[in-house]
CSV table of C-alpha atoms in Angstrom, one decimal:
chain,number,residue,atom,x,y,z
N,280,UNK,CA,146.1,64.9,77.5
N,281,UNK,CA,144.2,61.7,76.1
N,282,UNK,CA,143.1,58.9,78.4
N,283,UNK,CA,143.4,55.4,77.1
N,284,UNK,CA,139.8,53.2,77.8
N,285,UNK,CA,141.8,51.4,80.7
N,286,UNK,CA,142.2,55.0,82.3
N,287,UNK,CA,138.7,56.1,81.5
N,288,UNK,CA,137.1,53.3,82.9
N,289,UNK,CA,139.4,53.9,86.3
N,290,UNK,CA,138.1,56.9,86.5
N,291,UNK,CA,134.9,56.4,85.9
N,292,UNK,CA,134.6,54.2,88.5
N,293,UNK,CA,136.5,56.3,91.1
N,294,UNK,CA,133.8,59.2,90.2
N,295,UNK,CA,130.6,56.7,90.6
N,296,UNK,CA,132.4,55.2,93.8
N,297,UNK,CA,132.3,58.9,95.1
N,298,UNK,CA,129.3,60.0,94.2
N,299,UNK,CA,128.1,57.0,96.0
N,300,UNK,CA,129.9,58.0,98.9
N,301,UNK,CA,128.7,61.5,99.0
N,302,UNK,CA,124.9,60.0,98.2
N,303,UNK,CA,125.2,58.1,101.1
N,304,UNK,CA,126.4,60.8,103.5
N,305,UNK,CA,124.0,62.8,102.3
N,306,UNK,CA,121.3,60.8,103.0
N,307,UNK,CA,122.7,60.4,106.1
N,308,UNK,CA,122.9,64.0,107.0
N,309,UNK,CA,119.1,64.0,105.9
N,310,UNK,CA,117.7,61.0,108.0
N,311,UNK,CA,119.1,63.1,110.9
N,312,UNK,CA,118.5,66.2,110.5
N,313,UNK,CA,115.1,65.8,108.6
N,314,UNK,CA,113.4,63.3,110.7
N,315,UNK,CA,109.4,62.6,110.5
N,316,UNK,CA,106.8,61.6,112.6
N,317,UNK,CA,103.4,60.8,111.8
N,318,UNK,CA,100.7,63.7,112.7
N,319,UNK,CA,98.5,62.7,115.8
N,320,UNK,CA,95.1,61.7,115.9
N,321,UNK,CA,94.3,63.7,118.0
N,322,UNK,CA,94.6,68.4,118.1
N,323,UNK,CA,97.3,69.8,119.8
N,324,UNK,CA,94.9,71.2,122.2
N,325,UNK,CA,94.4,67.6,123.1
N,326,UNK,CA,97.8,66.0,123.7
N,327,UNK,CA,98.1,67.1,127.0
N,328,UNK,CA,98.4,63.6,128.4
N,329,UNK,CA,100.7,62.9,126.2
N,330,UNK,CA,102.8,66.1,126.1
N,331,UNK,CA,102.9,69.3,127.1
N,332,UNK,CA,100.6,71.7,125.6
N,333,UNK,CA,101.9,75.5,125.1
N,334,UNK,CA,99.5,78.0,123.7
N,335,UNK,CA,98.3,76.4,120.0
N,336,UNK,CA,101.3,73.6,120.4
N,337,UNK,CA,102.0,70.3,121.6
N,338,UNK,CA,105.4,69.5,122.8
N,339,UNK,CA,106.1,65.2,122.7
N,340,UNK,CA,107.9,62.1,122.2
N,341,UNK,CA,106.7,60.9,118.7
N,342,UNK,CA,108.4,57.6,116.9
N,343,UNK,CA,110.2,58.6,114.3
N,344,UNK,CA,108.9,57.4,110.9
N,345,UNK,CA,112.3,55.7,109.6
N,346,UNK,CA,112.4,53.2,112.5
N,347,UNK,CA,109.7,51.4,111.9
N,348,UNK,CA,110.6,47.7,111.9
N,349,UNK,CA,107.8,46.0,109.9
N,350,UNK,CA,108.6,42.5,111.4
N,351,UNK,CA,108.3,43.4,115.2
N,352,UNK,CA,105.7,46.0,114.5
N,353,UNK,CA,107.7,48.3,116.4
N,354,UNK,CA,109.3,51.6,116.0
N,355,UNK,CA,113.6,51.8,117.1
N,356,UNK,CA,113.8,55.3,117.9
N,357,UNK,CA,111.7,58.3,119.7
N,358,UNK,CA,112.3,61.7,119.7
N,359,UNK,CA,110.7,65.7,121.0
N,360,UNK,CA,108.6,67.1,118.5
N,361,UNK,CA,106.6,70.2,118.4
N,362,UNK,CA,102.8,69.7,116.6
N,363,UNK,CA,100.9,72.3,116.1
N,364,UNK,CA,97.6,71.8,113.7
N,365,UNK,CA,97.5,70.9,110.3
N,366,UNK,CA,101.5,71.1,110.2
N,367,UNK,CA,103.9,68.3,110.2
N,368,UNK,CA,105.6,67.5,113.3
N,369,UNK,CA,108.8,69.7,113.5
N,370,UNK,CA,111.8,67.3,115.6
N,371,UNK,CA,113.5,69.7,118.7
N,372,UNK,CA,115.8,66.8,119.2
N,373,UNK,CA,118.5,64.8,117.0
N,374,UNK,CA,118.3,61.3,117.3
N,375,UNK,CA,121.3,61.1,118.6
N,376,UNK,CA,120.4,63.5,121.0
N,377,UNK,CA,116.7,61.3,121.9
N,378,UNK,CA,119.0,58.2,122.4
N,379,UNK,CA,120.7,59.8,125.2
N,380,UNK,CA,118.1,62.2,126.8
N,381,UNK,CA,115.0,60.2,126.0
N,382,UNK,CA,112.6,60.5,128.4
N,383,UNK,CA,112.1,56.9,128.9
N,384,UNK,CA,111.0,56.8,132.7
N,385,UNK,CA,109.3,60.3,132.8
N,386,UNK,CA,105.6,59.9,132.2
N,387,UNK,CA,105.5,63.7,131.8
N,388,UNK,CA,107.6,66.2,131.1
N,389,UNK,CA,107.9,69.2,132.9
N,390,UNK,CA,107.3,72.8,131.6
N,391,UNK,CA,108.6,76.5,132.5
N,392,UNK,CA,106.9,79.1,131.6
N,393,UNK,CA,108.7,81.5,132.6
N,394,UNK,CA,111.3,80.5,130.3
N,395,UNK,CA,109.6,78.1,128.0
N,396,UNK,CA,112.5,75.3,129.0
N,397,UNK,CA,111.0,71.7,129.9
N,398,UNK,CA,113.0,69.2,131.8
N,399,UNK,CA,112.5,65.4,132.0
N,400,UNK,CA,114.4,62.5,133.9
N,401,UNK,CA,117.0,61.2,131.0
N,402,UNK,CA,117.6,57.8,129.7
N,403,UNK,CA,118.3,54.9,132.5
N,404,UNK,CA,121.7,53.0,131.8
N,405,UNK,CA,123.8,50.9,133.9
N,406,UNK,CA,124.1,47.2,135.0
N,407,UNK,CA,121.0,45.3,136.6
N,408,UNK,CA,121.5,45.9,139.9
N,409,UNK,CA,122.6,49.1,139.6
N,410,UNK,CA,120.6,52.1,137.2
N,411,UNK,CA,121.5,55.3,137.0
N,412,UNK,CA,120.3,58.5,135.1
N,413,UNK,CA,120.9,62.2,134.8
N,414,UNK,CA,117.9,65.1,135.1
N,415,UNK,CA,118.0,67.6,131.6
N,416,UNK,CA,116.5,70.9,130.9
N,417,UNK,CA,115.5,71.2,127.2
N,418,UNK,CA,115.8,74.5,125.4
N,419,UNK,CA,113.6,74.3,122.6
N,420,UNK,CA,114.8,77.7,120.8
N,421,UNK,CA,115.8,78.0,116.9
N,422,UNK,CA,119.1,76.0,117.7
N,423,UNK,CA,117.7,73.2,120.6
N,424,UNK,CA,119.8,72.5,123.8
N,425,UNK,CA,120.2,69.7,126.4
N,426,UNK,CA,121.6,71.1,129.6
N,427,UNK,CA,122.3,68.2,132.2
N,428,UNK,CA,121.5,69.6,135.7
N,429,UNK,CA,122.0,66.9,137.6
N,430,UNK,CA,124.2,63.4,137.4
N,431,UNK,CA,124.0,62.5,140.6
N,432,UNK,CA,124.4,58.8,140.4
N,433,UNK,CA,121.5,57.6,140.9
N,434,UNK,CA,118.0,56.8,139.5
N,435,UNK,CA,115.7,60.1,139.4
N,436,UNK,CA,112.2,61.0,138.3
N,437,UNK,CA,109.4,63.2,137.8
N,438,UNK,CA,111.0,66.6,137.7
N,439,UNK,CA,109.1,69.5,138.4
N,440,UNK,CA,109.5,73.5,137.9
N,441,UNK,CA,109.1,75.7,140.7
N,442,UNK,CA,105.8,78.5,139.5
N,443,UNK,CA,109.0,81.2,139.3
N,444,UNK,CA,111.3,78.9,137.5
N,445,UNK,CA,114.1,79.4,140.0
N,446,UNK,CA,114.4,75.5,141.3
N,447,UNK,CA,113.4,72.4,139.8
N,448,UNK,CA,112.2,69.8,142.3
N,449,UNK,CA,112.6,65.8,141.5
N,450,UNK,CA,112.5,62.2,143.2
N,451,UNK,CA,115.5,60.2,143.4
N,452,UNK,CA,116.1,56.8,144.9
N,453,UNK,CA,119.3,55.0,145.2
N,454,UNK,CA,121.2,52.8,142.0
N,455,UNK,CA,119.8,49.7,143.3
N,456,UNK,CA,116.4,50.3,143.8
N,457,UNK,CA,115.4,47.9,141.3
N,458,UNK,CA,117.6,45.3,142.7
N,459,UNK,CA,114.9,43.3,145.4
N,460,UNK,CA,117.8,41.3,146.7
N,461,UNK,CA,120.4,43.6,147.4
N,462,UNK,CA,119.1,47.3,147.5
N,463,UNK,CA,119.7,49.8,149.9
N,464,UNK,CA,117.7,50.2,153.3
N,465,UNK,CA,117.3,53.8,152.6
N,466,UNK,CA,115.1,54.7,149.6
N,467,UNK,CA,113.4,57.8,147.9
N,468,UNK,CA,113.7,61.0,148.3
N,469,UNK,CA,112.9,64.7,147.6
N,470,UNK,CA,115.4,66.9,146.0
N,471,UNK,CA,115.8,70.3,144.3
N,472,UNK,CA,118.2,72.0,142.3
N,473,UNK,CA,118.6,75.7,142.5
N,474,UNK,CA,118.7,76.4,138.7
N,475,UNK,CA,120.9,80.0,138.5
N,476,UNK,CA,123.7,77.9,141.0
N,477,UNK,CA,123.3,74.2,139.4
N,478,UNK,CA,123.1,73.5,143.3
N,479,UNK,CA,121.4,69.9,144.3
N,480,UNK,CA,119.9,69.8,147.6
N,481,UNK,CA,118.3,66.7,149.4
N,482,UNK,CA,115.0,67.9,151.1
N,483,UNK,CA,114.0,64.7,152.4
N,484,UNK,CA,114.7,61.6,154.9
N,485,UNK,CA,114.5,58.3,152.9
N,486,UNK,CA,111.2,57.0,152.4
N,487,UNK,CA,110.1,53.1,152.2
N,488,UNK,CA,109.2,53.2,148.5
N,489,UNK,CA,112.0,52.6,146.5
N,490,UNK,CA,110.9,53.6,142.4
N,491,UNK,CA,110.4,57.7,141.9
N,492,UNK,CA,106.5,57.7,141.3
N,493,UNK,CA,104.0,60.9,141.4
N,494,UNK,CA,105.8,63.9,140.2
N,495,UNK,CA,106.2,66.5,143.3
N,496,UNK,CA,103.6,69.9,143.3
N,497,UNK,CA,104.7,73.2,144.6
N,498,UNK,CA,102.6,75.4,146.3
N,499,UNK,CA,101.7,78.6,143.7
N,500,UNK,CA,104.2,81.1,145.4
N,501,UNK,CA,106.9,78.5,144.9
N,502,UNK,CA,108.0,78.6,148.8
N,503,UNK,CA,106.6,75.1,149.8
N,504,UNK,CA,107.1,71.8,148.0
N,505,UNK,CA,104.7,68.7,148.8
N,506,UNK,CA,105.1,64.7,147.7
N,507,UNK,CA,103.5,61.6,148.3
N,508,UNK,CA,106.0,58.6,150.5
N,509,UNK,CA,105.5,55.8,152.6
N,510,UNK,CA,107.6,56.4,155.7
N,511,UNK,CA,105.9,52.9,156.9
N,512,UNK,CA,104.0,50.2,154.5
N,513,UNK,CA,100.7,51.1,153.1
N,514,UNK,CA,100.7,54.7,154.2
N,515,UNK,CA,101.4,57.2,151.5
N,516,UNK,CA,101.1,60.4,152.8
N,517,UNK,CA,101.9,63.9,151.9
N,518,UNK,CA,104.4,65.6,153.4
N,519,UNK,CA,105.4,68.8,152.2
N,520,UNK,CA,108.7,70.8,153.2
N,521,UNK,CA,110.3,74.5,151.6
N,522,UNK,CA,113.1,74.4,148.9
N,523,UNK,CA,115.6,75.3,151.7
N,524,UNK,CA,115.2,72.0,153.3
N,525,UNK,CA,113.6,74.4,156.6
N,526,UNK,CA,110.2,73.0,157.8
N,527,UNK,CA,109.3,69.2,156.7
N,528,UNK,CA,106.3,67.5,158.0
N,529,UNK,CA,103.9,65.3,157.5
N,530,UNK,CA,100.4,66.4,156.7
N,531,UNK,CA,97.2,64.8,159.0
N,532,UNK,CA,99.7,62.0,160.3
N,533,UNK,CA,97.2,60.2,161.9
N,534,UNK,CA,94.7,60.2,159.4
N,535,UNK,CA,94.2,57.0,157.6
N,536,UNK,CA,95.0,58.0,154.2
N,537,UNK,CA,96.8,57.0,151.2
N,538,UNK,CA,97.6,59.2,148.4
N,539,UNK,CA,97.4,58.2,144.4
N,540,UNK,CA,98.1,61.6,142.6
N,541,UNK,CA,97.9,65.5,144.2
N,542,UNK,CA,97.8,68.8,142.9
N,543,UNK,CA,98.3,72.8,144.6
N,544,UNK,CA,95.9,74.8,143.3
N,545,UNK,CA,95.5,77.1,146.2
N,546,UNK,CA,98.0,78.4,149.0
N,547,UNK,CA,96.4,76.9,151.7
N,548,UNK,CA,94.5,74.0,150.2
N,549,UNK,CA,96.1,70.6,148.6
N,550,UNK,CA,93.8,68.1,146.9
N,551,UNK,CA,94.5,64.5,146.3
N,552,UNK,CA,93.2,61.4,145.2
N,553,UNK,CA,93.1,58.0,147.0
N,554,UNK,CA,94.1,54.4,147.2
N,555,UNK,CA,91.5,52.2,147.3
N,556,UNK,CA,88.7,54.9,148.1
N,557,UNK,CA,86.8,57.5,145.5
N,558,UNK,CA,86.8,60.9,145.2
N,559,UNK,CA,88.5,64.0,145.1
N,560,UNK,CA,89.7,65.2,148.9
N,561,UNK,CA,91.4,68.4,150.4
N,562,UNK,CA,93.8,68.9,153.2
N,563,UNK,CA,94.3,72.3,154.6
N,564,UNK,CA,98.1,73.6,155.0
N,565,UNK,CA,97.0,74.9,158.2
N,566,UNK,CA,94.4,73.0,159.9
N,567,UNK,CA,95.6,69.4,158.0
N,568,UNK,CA,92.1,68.7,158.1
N,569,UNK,CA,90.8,65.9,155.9
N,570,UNK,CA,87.6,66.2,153.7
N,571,UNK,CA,86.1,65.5,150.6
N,572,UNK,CA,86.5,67.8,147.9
N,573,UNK,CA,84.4,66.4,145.0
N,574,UNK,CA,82.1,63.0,145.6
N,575,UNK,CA,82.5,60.3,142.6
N,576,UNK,CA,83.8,57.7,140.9
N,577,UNK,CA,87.3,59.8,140.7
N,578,UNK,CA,90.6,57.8,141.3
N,579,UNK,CA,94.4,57.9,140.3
N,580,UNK,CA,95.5,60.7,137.9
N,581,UNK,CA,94.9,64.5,138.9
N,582,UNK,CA,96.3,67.3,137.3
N,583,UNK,CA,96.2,70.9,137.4
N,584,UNK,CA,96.0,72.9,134.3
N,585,UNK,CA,99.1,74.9,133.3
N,586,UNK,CA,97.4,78.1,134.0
N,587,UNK,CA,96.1,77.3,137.3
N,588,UNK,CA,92.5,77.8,136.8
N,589,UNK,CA,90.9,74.0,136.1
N,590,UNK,CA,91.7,70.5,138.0
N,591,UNK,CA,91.9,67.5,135.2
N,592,UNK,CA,90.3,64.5,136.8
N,593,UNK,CA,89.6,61.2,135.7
N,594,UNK,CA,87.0,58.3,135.9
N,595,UNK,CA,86.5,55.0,134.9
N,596,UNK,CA,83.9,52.7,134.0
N,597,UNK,CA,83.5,49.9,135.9
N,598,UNK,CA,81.9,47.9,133.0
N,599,UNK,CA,83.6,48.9,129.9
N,600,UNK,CA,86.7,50.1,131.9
N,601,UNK,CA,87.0,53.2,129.4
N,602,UNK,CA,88.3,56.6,131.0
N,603,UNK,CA,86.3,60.0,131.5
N,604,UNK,CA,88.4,63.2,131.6
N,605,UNK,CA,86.5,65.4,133.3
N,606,UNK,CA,87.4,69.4,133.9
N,607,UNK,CA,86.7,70.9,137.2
N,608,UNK,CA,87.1,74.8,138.5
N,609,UNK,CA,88.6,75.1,141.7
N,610,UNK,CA,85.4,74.9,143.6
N,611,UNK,CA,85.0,71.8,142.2
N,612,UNK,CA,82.4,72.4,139.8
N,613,UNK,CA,82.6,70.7,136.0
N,614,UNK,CA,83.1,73.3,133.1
N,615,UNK,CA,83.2,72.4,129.4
C-alpha cells in the first residue's frame, strides 16, 4: 500500500514522538539505576569517619553527581555507596530508596559483621511538633534490601549491633522532642530489638535529655549494654543494663562526672571521655571506680576500631582548632 505525503508526514511524526518517549524513559531508567558519585579525596582505608570501613571498602552517603544545583551550590540527593580504591563509587541504594531511608540524623551507621548488614536511623518526617522515623537494616548483597525493623512512632537514633548480631540496640525519644513548648515530660530512652523475632523492647526509664545523641556500646560478649543520660541536669552518666531489660544501674553515681562519647573494649573496663575536663578515663564494671585512662588534650569523639584491638581518639588545637586522630592499643599506648 502507498502512503500519500499527508500520511507520511503523520507517521513520521508519531515515530519521532515515540522515540522521544522511549529516549526519555530510557534516560530515566539510566539516572536511576546508574547513579554517580564523585571519588573521595581521601582511601577507603580512611573514610572511617565518614562511613564504615569493611576490609579494602568504604561503605557511605555520597551526593549524587546529577543533583548538583549550580545556583545554590548544593547537591538535591544522597545516596549508600560502596568505594573501594581506584574504582568508581558503586550506588547500594536507588534514589528513591535514599529519599526514604536516608540516613539523615545518623552520624554513623552501624555495621554487622557477622552478617555484613548495616542499620541506620531513617529519614525524619512528620509535622513540627511532632517527628517521627523508622530504624532500617541494609542488606548490601548483589540485589540491595531495606528491612524496616522498627516504626515505632517516634524519633530514634544511633542504632547499634550487638558483637553476635542477634539484637540491635538504639535511642528513642518521644514525637515531640523537638517541640520546647509542648513536649513530653518523659524523654529518651534505651531500646533493643531482638533481630530473629522483630521484637522491640524498652530497656530504660526516661531520661532528661530529649534528642537521641552518642550511639549506645555493648559490652564484647554482647550480654550488657551501656549509654550516656542525664537523669537530672548536667549529669550525664553511664548507666548500663542487659538486653533483657534485667539489671540497670547507674555506674559511680556519685561521682561528679559527665560523659561526651564511650567505648567497651574490655569486659570489665568502660572508657569515656568528658565534658568540660581532658582526657581519656575508665570506670570498672565491678568496682565503678573512676580514673584516668590516658592524660591529654583528648575530648569528645571516641571510637573503638571494628576489630576491637585500637581506641580512635581525638584532639584539638587550641590555636588553629585543627583535629588530631590519634590511635591507641588498649593500654593506652599510641601505635601508627
Amino acid at each position: 500500500m502507498r502512503l500519500t505525503n499527508t500520511a507520511c508526514k503523520i507517521a513520521l511524526r508519531w515515530l519521532v514522538i515515540c522515540c522521544g518517549l522511549m529516549f526519555a524513559a530510557g534516560i530515566s531508567g539510566a539516572t536511576e539505576s546508574l547513579l554517580r558519585a564523585e571519588r573521595p579525596p581521601k582511601s577507603a582505608q580512611q573514610l572511617y569517619t565518614e562511613g564504615v570501613v569493611v576490609g579494602d571498602e568504604a561503605f557511605l552517603y555520597l551526593p549524587v553527581a546529577s543533583t548538583f544545583d549550580r545556583a545554590s551550590g548544593r547537591y538535591g540527593a544522597r545516596t549508600f555507596f560502596r568505594y573501594r580504591d581506584g574504582s568508581d563509587p558503586v550506588p547500594v541504594l536507588s534514589l528513591s530508596e535514599a529519599k526514604v531511608y536516608s540516613a539523615a540524623f545518623s552520624a554513623k551507621m552501624a555495621y554487622d559483621p557477622v552478617s555484613g548488614r548495616f542499620a541506620a536511623a531513617g529519614q525524619v518526617t512528620g509535622s513540627v511538633g511532632a517527628n517521627t522515623n523508622p530504624i532500617v537494616v541494609i542488606d548490601p548483597g548483589p540485589t540491595a534490601k531495606v528491612h524496616v525493623v522498627s516504626r515505632n512512632g517516634r524519633l530514634n537514633g544511633r542504632p547499634v549491633f550487638s558483637p553476635d548480631g542477634q539484637w540491635l540496640a538504639f535511642l528513642s525519644s518521644p514525637a515531640d522532642a523537638w517541640d520546647w513548648e509542648h513536649r513530653s515530660v518523659k524523654g529518651l530512652t534505651l531500646r533493643v530489638i531482638h533481630l530473629a523475632t522483630l521484637k522491640e523492647t524498652e530497656l530504660s526509664p526516661a531520661a532528661f535529655n530529649d534528642i537521641p545523641t552518642g550511639a549506645p556500646v555493648w559490652s564484647p560478649d554482647s550480654k550488657w549494654i551501656a549509654y550516656a543520660a542525664s537523669f537530672h541536669p548536667k549529669t550525664r552518666r553511664i548507666h548500663v543494663v542487659q538486653p533483657d531489660g534485667r539489671g540497670f544501674r547507674t555506674l559511680a553515681p556519685n561521682e561528679p562526672y559527665s560523659v561526651s562519647n564511650l567505648v567497651w573494649p574490655t569486659p570489665n573496663d568502660l572508657l569515656f571521655t568528658r565534658i568540660g575536663t581532658h582526657g581519656i578515663y575508665r570506670i570498672s564494671l565491678d568496682s565503678e571506680q573512676v580514673s584516668i585512662f590516658k592524660s591529654g588534650p583528648f575530648s569528645g569523639e571516641l571510637e573503638l576500631s571494628p576489630d576491637g584491638s585500637q581506641i580512635m581518639a581525638s584532639t584539638t588545637d587550641r590555636l588553629t582548632g585543627q583535629k588530631t586522630t590519634h590511635y591507641l592499643d588498649l593500654q593506652g599506648a599510641e601505635v601508627p
